[in-house]
Amino acid sequence: MPLFRLTSPGPFFDNKVRAFWNLQILGWAAWLGLRGVSGLANGQAFTFFIPQTISAITGFSLTLILSVCYRTLISRRPLLMWGVSFGLAGVATALWAFIDAWVAQIQNPASEAGFTSLLLGAMYIDATSLAAWSALYFAINYFLQLEEQNDRVLRLEAQAASAQLAMLRYQLNPHFLFNTLNSISTLVLLKQAEPANAMLSRLSAFLRYTLANEPTAQVTLAQEIETLKLYLDIEKMRFEERLRPHFAIDPAVSRARLPSLLLQPLIENAIKYAVTPQEDGADITISAQLAGQNVRITVSDTGAGLSADPSDPTTGVATESTGVGLANIRDRLAQAFGDQQRFDVHMGADGGFTVVIEFPFQPDGQMTIGTERT
């Protein structure tokens, strides 16, 4: 296994221990090379490398000890950390300079320079080298801590977004389930077993879909439309001919991805405000087609329209009828597509209500749901 792993994929600091040893070895090798080249350029003999090599080994060893101390101090209070760090660096500098001066005196015993002069000369170079090493050590470690904090913030934001999507997704109206079960109960009491069984099968398929999919998952438009048909089939058994759904889905957008059950609250609103109040019921039209690089979905009804009451869904506030409201859909679209989505509502002068949704076309594989496949 290569020591430096210069060709290994991934960020350099993924393995902090390996990165430290790579930098430590390369840094001190460069320090020794620079001192050697400087000595040769000044006419020194090759024996000049002996004290420089010893000095590099000493500096290498002392910085290993300092790294252990700094690692312990870096999480302490600033006053304690900097005070002790400067003190340790001063002790290490004095020890390094003493060893350098001692080696120089042994190598050149006839030198006119005394031990004190050699010590002071080595002190300047060693102090500069240790100061640079210490500054680099703290800078790299603070940078890594900042990166870790940023990563944690991003993970927390992603978890918060996921939790919000799950919360919005789980806010589907329980009244739909209660009404359906009441209808099934009524059919059973009237001994109409066949329609009760059909409604129960459709309800089962719809609930299986809602429970099988992750609340934050995206599904294809084809799957979403098939789910809406299951939902409308259940409601149609309650409203019969008063509920008249129409679909106009361009096959080109059937593989577009969107948050699961995004359109169900819109159909529920249409049933509540268009079909239920009118004796003749209403038409509900769901259309989808490409609009440039986006998918445009339109849900409209022929009801009497909605008032501007603040508690009405047209204001985007969740209502008792849906448990979610249009605000829920806006939030889910914003979570899924950011600023690349559009959500508009329109009321006709003679009644009717229209919702237009646009989001980027991101094709994906198509899935099938129903009573046989999930």
mmCIF file of C-alpha atoms in Angstrom, residues 67-374:
data_model
loop_
_atom_site.group_PDB
_atom_site.id
_atom_site.type_symbol
_atom_site.label_atom_id
_atom_site.label_comp_id
_atom_site.label_asym_id
_atom_site.label_seq_id
_atom_site.Cartn_x
_atom_site.Cartn_y
_atom_site.Cartn_z
ATOM 1 C CA SER A 67 0.931 17.693 17.627
ATOM 2 C CA VAL A 68 -0.239 15.435 20.466
ATOM 3 C CA CYS A 69 -0.252 18.400 22.880
ATOM 4 C CA TYR A 70 -1.958 20.741 20.408
ATOM 5 C CA ARG A 71 -4.639 18.139 19.670
ATOM 6 C CA THR A 72 -5.491 18.072 23.379
ATOM 7 C CA LEU A 73 -5.440 21.853 23.730
ATOM 8 C CA ILE A 74 -7.327 22.839 20.561
ATOM 9 C CA SER A 75 -10.744 22.218 22.131
ATOM 10 C CA ARG A 76 -9.954 24.107 25.365
ATOM 11 C CA ARG A 77 -10.676 27.712 26.192
ATOM 12 C CA PRO A 78 -8.733 30.151 23.984
ATOM 13 C CA LEU A 79 -6.743 31.721 26.826
ATOM 14 C CA LEU A 80 -5.591 28.349 28.132
ATOM 15 C CA MET A 81 -4.976 26.957 24.660
ATOM 16 C CA TRP A 82 -2.839 29.828 23.360
ATOM 17 C CA GLY A 83 -0.975 30.326 26.616
ATOM 18 C CA VAL A 84 0.052 26.683 26.961
ATOM 19 C CA SER A 85 0.727 26.371 23.215
ATOM 20 C CA PHE A 86 3.140 29.321 23.219
ATOM 21 C CA GLY A 87 4.832 27.904 26.287
ATOM 22 C CA LEU A 88 5.243 24.460 24.711
ATOM 23 C CA ALA A 89 6.520 25.990 21.468
ATOM 24 C CA GLY A 90 9.066 28.019 23.465
ATOM 25 C CA VAL A 91 10.314 24.928 25.330
ATOM 26 C CA ALA A 92 10.529 22.939 22.079
ATOM 27 C CA THR A 93 12.442 25.776 20.399
ATOM 28 C CA ALA A 94 14.943 25.969 23.254
ATOM 29 C CA LEU A 95 15.477 22.203 23.226
ATOM 30 C CA TRP A 96 15.870 22.100 19.441
ATOM 31 C CA ALA A 97 18.321 25.030 19.460
ATOM 32 C CA PHE A 98 20.338 23.412 22.263
ATOM 33 C CA ILE A 99 20.655 20.142 20.273
ATOM 34 C CA ASP A 100 21.604 22.040 17.092
ATOM 35 C CA ALA A 101 24.258 24.075 18.935
ATOM 36 C CA TRP A 102 25.636 20.967 20.645
ATOM 37 C CA VAL A 103 25.886 19.050 17.335
ATOM 38 C CA ALA A 104 27.552 22.040 15.648
ATOM 39 C CA GLN A 105 30.093 22.327 18.438
ATOM 40 C CA ILE A 106 30.905 18.599 18.283
ATOM 41 C CA GLN A 107 31.322 18.744 14.502
ATOM 42 C CA ASN A 108 33.548 21.826 14.606
ATOM 43 C CA PRO A 109 35.378 21.824 17.944
ATOM 44 C CA ALA A 110 37.974 24.286 16.613
ATOM 45 C CA SER A 111 35.320 26.852 15.709
ATOM 46 C CA GLU A 112 35.833 30.316 17.178
ATOM 47 C CA ALA A 113 32.102 30.677 17.816
ATOM 48 C CA GLY A 114 31.190 29.855 21.367
ATOM 49 C CA PHE A 115 28.276 27.680 22.453
ATOM 50 C CA THR A 116 26.181 30.721 23.292
ATOM 51 C CA SER A 117 26.638 32.178 19.808
ATOM 52 C CA LEU A 118 25.743 28.862 18.216
ATOM 53 C CA LEU A 119 22.704 28.591 20.489
ATOM 54 C CA LEU A 120 21.411 32.076 19.619
ATOM 55 C CA GLY A 121 21.968 31.481 15.897
ATOM 56 C CA ALA A 122 20.067 28.210 15.988
ATOM 57 C CA MET A 123 17.336 29.737 18.169
ATOM 58 C CA TYR A 124 16.246 32.174 15.435
ATOM 59 C CA ILE A 125 15.997 29.551 12.681
ATOM 60 C CA ASP A 126 14.338 26.945 14.917
ATOM 61 C CA ALA A 127 11.838 29.420 16.379
ATOM 62 C CA THR A 128 10.832 30.534 12.880
ATOM 63 C CA SER A 129 10.442 26.935 11.703
ATOM 64 C CA LEU A 130 8.361 25.863 14.731
ATOM 65 C CA ALA A 131 6.201 28.997 14.512
ATOM 66 C CA ALA A 132 5.458 28.237 10.844
ATOM 67 C CA TRP A 133 4.717 24.579 11.641
ATOM 68 C CA SER A 134 2.432 25.500 14.558
ATOM 69 C CA ALA A 135 0.561 28.113 12.524
ATOM 70 C CA LEU A 136 0.021 25.612 9.710
ATOM 71 C CA TYR A 137 -1.130 22.945 12.178
ATOM 72 C CA PHE A 138 -3.745 25.186 13.792
ATOM 73 C CA ALA A 139 -4.872 26.632 10.445
ATOM 74 C CA ILE A 140 -5.469 23.192 8.943
ATOM 75 C CA ASN A 141 -7.265 21.918 12.040
ATOM 76 C CA TYR A 142 -9.510 24.989 12.281
ATOM 77 C CA PHE A 143 -10.287 24.624 8.586
ATOM 78 C CA LEU A 144 -11.234 20.959 9.110
ATOM 79 C CA GLN A 145 -13.394 21.868 12.107
ATOM 80 C CA LEU A 146 -15.164 24.514 10.029
ATOM 81 C CA GLU A 147 -15.743 21.990 7.239
ATOM 82 C CA GLU A 148 -17.146 19.492 9.739
ATOM 83 C CA GLN A 149 -19.472 22.135 11.153
ATOM 84 C CA ASN A 150 -20.649 23.033 7.652
ATOM 85 C CA ASP A 151 -21.243 19.355 6.905
ATOM 86 C CA ARG A 152 -23.236 18.989 10.120
ATOM 87 C CA VAL A 153 -25.308 22.046 9.265
ATOM 88 C CA LEU A 154 -26.008 20.674 5.789
ATOM 89 C CA ARG A 155 -26.980 17.286 7.218
ATOM 90 C CA LEU A 156 -29.255 18.932 9.783
ATOM 91 C CA GLU A 157 -30.854 21.079 7.075
ATOM 92 C CA ALA A 158 -31.412 17.995 4.934
ATOM 93 C CA GLN A 159 -32.909 16.140 7.902
ATOM 94 C CA ALA A 160 -35.140 19.131 8.689
ATOM 95 C CA ALA A 161 -36.298 19.320 5.077
ATOM 96 C CA SER A 162 -36.957 15.594 5.042
ATOM 97 C CA ALA A 163 -38.900 15.833 8.304
ATOM 98 C CA GLN A 164 -40.928 18.738 6.951
ATOM 99 C CA LEU A 165 -41.738 16.816 3.773
ATOM 100 C CA ALA A 166 -42.782 13.829 5.848
ATOM 101 C CA MET A 167 -44.957 16.014 8.054
ATOM 102 C CA LEU A 168 -46.651 17.607 5.055
ATOM 103 C CA ARG A 169 -47.138 14.237 3.428
ATOM 104 C CA TYR A 170 -48.738 12.744 6.536
ATOM 105 C CA GLN A 171 -51.263 15.583 6.796
ATOM 106 C CA LEU A 172 -53.616 13.953 4.294
ATOM 107 C CA ASN A 173 -57.229 14.383 5.290
ATOM 108 C CA PRO A 174 -58.491 11.615 7.591
ATOM 109 C CA HIS A 175 -62.075 12.613 6.707
ATOM 110 C CA PHE A 176 -61.677 10.860 3.372
ATOM 111 C CA LEU A 177 -60.977 7.595 5.190
ATOM 112 C CA PHE A 178 -63.845 8.127 7.625
ATOM 113 C CA ASN A 179 -66.305 8.942 4.847
ATOM 114 C CA THR A 180 -65.231 5.920 2.822
ATOM 115 C CA LEU A 181 -65.555 3.569 5.777
ATOM 116 C CA ASN A 182 -68.977 5.020 6.554
ATOM 117 C CA SER A 183 -70.028 4.431 2.960
ATOM 118 C CA ILE A 184 -68.797 0.831 3.135
ATOM 119 C CA SER A 185 -70.643 0.358 6.419
ATOM 120 C CA THR A 186 -73.837 1.699 4.855
ATOM 121 C CA LEU A 187 -73.520 -0.639 1.887
ATOM 122 C CA VAL A 188 -72.976 -3.587 4.229
ATOM 123 C CA LEU A 189 -76.068 -2.652 6.257
ATOM 124 C CA LEU A 190 -78.062 -2.455 3.012
ATOM 125 C CA LYS A 191 -76.687 -5.912 2.138
ATOM 126 C CA GLN A 192 -75.053 -4.576 -1.034
ATOM 127 C CA ALA A 193 -72.038 -6.835 -0.751
ATOM 128 C CA GLU A 194 -70.682 -6.406 -4.285
ATOM 129 C CA PRO A 195 -70.319 -2.575 -4.273
ATOM 130 C CA ALA A 196 -69.062 -2.705 -0.675
ATOM 131 C CA ASN A 197 -66.401 -5.208 -1.668
ATOM 132 C CA ALA A 198 -65.418 -3.132 -4.717
ATOM 133 C CA MET A 199 -65.082 0.010 -2.610
ATOM 134 C CA LEU A 200 -63.085 -1.878 0.002
ATOM 135 C CA SER A 201 -60.714 -3.238 -2.666
ATOM 136 C CA ARG A 202 -60.129 0.219 -4.087
ATOM 137 C CA LEU A 203 -59.578 1.675 -0.624
ATOM 138 C CA SER A 204 -57.129 -1.124 0.124
ATOM 139 C CA ALA A 205 -55.133 -0.415 -3.034
ATOM 140 C CA PHE A 206 -55.049 3.305 -2.290
ATOM 141 C CA LEU A 207 -53.933 2.842 1.314
ATOM 142 C CA ARG A 208 -51.350 0.265 0.287
ATOM 143 C CA TYR A 209 -49.824 2.828 -2.042
ATOM 144 C CA THR A 210 -49.784 5.585 0.586
ATOM 145 C CA LEU A 211 -48.162 3.316 3.174
ATOM 146 C CA ALA A 212 -45.703 1.574 0.852
ATOM 147 C CA ASN A 213 -44.085 4.764 -0.453
ATOM 148 C CA GLU A 214 -41.682 6.862 1.561
ATOM 149 C CA PRO A 215 -43.278 10.174 2.587
ATOM 150 C CA THR A 216 -40.380 12.108 1.045
ATOM 151 C CA ALA A 217 -40.212 10.014 -2.137
ATOM 152 C CA GLN A 218 -40.961 11.243 -5.624
ATOM 153 C CA VAL A 219 -43.099 9.197 -7.999
ATOM 154 C CA THR A 220 -43.825 9.375 -11.699
ATOM 155 C CA LEU A 221 -46.762 11.381 -12.986
ATOM 156 C CA ALA A 222 -48.235 8.180 -14.443
ATOM 157 C CA GLN A 223 -48.186 6.617 -10.985
ATOM 158 C CA GLU A 224 -49.672 9.746 -9.426
ATOM 159 C CA ILE A 225 -52.497 9.763 -12.011
ATOM 160 C CA GLU A 226 -53.223 6.086 -11.406
ATOM 161 C CA THR A 227 -53.434 6.827 -7.684
ATOM 162 C CA LEU A 228 -55.847 9.696 -8.370
ATOM 163 C CA LYS A 229 -58.004 7.325 -10.397
ATOM 164 C CA LEU A 230 -58.141 4.930 -7.454
ATOM 165 C CA TYR A 231 -59.140 7.807 -5.207
ATOM 166 C CA LEU A 232 -61.758 9.058 -7.678
ATOM 167 C CA ASP A 233 -63.157 5.559 -8.133
ATOM 168 C CA ILE A 234 -63.773 5.434 -4.394
ATOM 169 C CA GLU A 235 -65.402 8.866 -4.356
ATOM 170 C CA LYS A 236 -67.412 8.070 -7.502
ATOM 171 C CA MET A 237 -69.121 5.235 -5.649
ATOM 172 C CA ARG A 238 -70.351 7.865 -3.199
ATOM 173 C CA PHE A 239 -71.267 10.617 -5.643
ATOM 174 C CA GLU A 240 -72.078 8.461 -8.707
ATOM 175 C CA GLU A 241 -72.857 10.605 -11.773
ATOM 176 C CA ARG A 242 -72.420 13.850 -9.876
ATOM 177 C CA LEU A 243 -68.657 13.351 -9.992
ATOM 178 C CA ARG A 244 -67.342 13.528 -13.562
ATOM 179 C CA PRO A 245 -63.511 13.317 -13.762
ATOM 180 C CA HIS A 246 -61.637 13.901 -17.034
ATOM 181 C CA PHE A 247 -57.953 13.257 -17.739
ATOM 182 C CA ALA A 248 -55.841 14.812 -20.510
ATOM 183 C CA ILE A 249 -52.305 13.602 -19.853
ATOM 184 C CA ASP A 250 -49.666 14.008 -22.545
ATOM 185 C CA PRO A 251 -47.701 10.718 -22.741
ATOM 186 C CA ALA A 252 -44.513 12.787 -23.072
ATOM 187 C CA VAL A 253 -44.749 13.793 -19.384
ATOM 188 C CA SER A 254 -45.935 10.481 -17.937
ATOM 189 C CA ARG A 255 -42.424 9.750 -16.612
ATOM 190 C CA ALA A 256 -41.958 13.149 -14.937
ATOM 191 C CA ARG A 257 -41.200 12.965 -11.219
ATOM 192 C CA LEU A 258 -43.145 14.805 -8.500
ATOM 193 C CA PRO A 259 -43.797 14.370 -4.762
ATOM 194 C CA SER A 260 -46.204 11.523 -4.060
ATOM 195 C CA LEU A 261 -49.859 12.427 -3.468
ATOM 196 C CA LEU A 262 -49.215 16.041 -4.438
ATOM 197 C CA LEU A 263 -52.423 16.318 -6.469
ATOM 198 C CA GLN A 264 -54.791 14.446 -4.150
ATOM 199 C CA PRO A 265 -55.635 17.511 -1.979
ATOM 200 C CA LEU A 266 -56.575 19.441 -5.139
ATOM 201 C CA ILE A 267 -59.051 16.743 -6.152
ATOM 202 C CA GLU A 268 -60.374 16.643 -2.604
ATOM 203 C CA ASN A 269 -60.917 20.418 -2.668
ATOM 204 C CA ALA A 270 -62.741 20.146 -5.977
ATOM 205 C CA ILE A 271 -65.040 17.445 -4.594
ATOM 206 C CA LYS A 272 -65.702 19.452 -1.437
ATOM 207 C CA TYR A 273 -66.351 22.820 -3.096
ATOM 208 C CA ALA A 274 -67.588 21.887 -6.562
ATOM 209 C CA VAL A 275 -69.252 18.468 -6.476
ATOM 210 C CA THR A 276 -70.822 18.355 -3.014
ATOM 211 C CA PRO A 277 -72.698 21.716 -2.988
ATOM 212 C CA GLN A 278 -74.277 21.303 -6.448
ATOM 213 C CA GLU A 279 -77.189 19.035 -7.151
ATOM 214 C CA ASP A 280 -75.839 18.256 -10.623
ATOM 215 C CA GLY A 281 -72.309 17.816 -9.349
ATOM 216 C CA ALA A 282 -69.360 19.071 -11.374
ATOM 217 C CA ASP A 283 -66.686 18.151 -13.883
ATOM 218 C CA ILE A 284 -63.102 17.852 -12.654
ATOM 219 C CA THR A 285 -60.385 18.030 -15.294
ATOM 220 C CA ILE A 286 -56.779 17.035 -14.760
ATOM 221 C CA SER A 287 -54.418 17.860 -17.620
ATOM 222 C CA ALA A 288 -50.635 17.699 -17.960
ATOM 223 C CA GLN A 289 -48.317 18.671 -20.773
ATOM 224 C CA LEU A 290 -44.840 20.021 -21.470
ATOM 225 C CA ALA A 291 -44.281 23.774 -21.165
ATOM 226 C CA GLY A 292 -40.759 24.300 -22.450
ATOM 227 C CA GLN A 293 -38.473 22.457 -20.022
ATOM 228 C CA ASN A 294 -41.217 22.219 -17.401
ATOM 229 C CA VAL A 295 -44.220 20.036 -16.732
ATOM 230 C CA ARG A 296 -47.479 21.972 -16.453
ATOM 231 C CA ILE A 297 -50.327 20.329 -14.540
ATOM 232 C CA THR A 298 -53.766 21.942 -14.453
ATOM 233 C CA VAL A 299 -56.596 20.891 -12.147
ATOM 234 C CA SER A 300 -59.895 22.662 -12.766
ATOM 235 C CA ASP A 301 -63.563 22.188 -11.860
ATOM 236 C CA THR A 302 -66.918 23.575 -12.952
ATOM 237 C CA GLY A 303 -68.134 24.378 -9.477
ATOM 238 C CA ALA A 304 -69.426 27.650 -8.130
ATOM 239 C CA GLY A 305 -65.945 28.831 -7.212
ATOM 240 C CA LEU A 306 -64.643 29.768 -3.783
ATOM 241 C CA SER A 307 -65.139 32.797 -1.652
ATOM 242 C CA ALA A 308 -62.322 35.017 -0.485
ATOM 243 C CA ASP A 309 -62.927 33.992 3.124
ATOM 244 C CA PRO A 310 -59.594 33.870 4.992
ATOM 245 C CA SER A 311 -60.272 30.310 6.067
ATOM 246 C CA ASP A 312 -60.799 29.268 2.477
ATOM 247 C CA PRO A 313 -58.198 27.163 0.639
ATOM 248 C CA THR A 314 -57.789 29.890 -1.972
ATOM 249 C CA THR A 315 -55.800 31.813 0.594
ATOM 250 C CA GLY A 316 -53.399 28.961 0.965
ATOM 251 C CA VAL A 317 -54.465 28.254 4.540
ATOM 252 C CA ALA A 318 -55.266 24.669 5.455
ATOM 253 C CA THR A 319 -58.999 24.100 5.884
ATOM 254 C CA GLU A 320 -61.035 21.629 7.808
ATOM 255 C CA SER A 321 -62.098 19.946 4.579
ATOM 256 C CA THR A 322 -58.635 19.022 3.366
ATOM 257 C CA GLY A 323 -56.520 19.067 6.502
ATOM 258 C CA VAL A 324 -53.769 20.351 4.229
ATOM 259 C CA GLY A 325 -54.901 23.120 1.913
ATOM 260 C CA LEU A 326 -53.014 24.768 -0.867
ATOM 261 C CA ALA A 327 -50.305 25.969 1.523
ATOM 262 C CA ASN A 328 -49.265 22.340 1.973
ATOM 263 C CA ILE A 329 -48.843 21.885 -1.774
ATOM 264 C CA ARG A 330 -46.873 25.129 -2.067
ATOM 265 C CA ASP A 331 -44.537 23.998 0.712
ATOM 266 C CA ARG A 332 -44.016 20.551 -0.807
ATOM 267 C CA LEU A 333 -43.264 22.065 -4.206
ATOM 268 C CA ALA A 334 -40.797 24.515 -2.656
ATOM 269 C CA GLN A 335 -39.089 21.711 -0.745
ATOM 270 C CA ALA A 336 -38.846 19.524 -3.849
ATOM 271 C CA PHE A 337 -37.976 22.079 -6.556
ATOM 272 C CA GLY A 338 -36.935 25.312 -4.819
ATOM 273 C CA ASP A 339 -37.422 28.397 -6.995
ATOM 274 C CA GLN A 340 -37.867 26.348 -10.151
ATOM 275 C CA GLN A 341 -41.559 25.682 -9.504
ATOM 276 C CA ARG A 342 -44.729 27.724 -10.040
ATOM 277 C CA PHE A 343 -48.074 27.451 -8.278
ATOM 278 C CA ASP A 344 -51.031 29.616 -9.381
ATOM 279 C CA VAL A 345 -54.739 29.589 -8.569
ATOM 280 C CA HIS A 346 -57.491 31.163 -10.682
ATOM 281 C CA MET A 347 -61.238 31.674 -10.201
ATOM 282 C CA GLY A 348 -63.439 32.180 -13.224
ATOM 283 C CA ALA A 349 -65.872 35.057 -13.452
ATOM 284 C CA ASP A 350 -68.776 32.611 -13.805
ATOM 285 C CA GLY A 351 -67.470 30.133 -11.255
ATOM 286 C CA GLY A 352 -65.030 27.318 -11.376
ATOM 287 C CA PHE A 353 -61.624 27.014 -9.813
ATOM 288 C CA THR A 354 -58.290 26.275 -11.490
ATOM 289 C CA VAL A 355 -54.890 25.397 -10.074
ATOM 290 C CA VAL A 356 -51.788 25.460 -12.289
ATOM 291 C CA ILE A 357 -48.565 23.769 -11.203
ATOM 292 C CA GLU A 358 -45.238 23.875 -13.040
ATOM 293 C CA PHE A 359 -41.969 22.170 -12.146
ATOM 294 C CA PRO A 360 -38.856 20.957 -14.001
ATOM 295 C CA PHE A 361 -39.258 17.866 -16.168
ATOM 296 C CA GLN A 362 -37.117 15.146 -14.589
ATOM 297 C CA PRO A 363 -37.960 11.817 -16.226
ATOM 298 C CA ASP A 364 -37.735 8.581 -14.293
ATOM 299 C CA GLY A 365 -38.788 4.944 -14.576
ATOM 300 C CA GLN A 366 -42.509 4.270 -14.459
ATOM 301 C CA MET A 367 -44.121 2.238 -11.675
ATOM 302 C CA THR A 368 -47.514 0.613 -11.511
ATOM 303 C CA ILE A 369 -49.830 0.388 -8.555
ATOM 304 C CA GLY A 370 -53.213 -1.110 -7.977
ATOM 305 C CA THR A 371 -54.763 -4.207 -6.576
ATOM 306 C CA GLU A 372 -52.283 -6.522 -8.292
ATOM 307 C CA ARG A 373 -48.993 -4.634 -8.363
ATOM 308 C CA THR A 374 -47.422 -2.161 -5.960
#
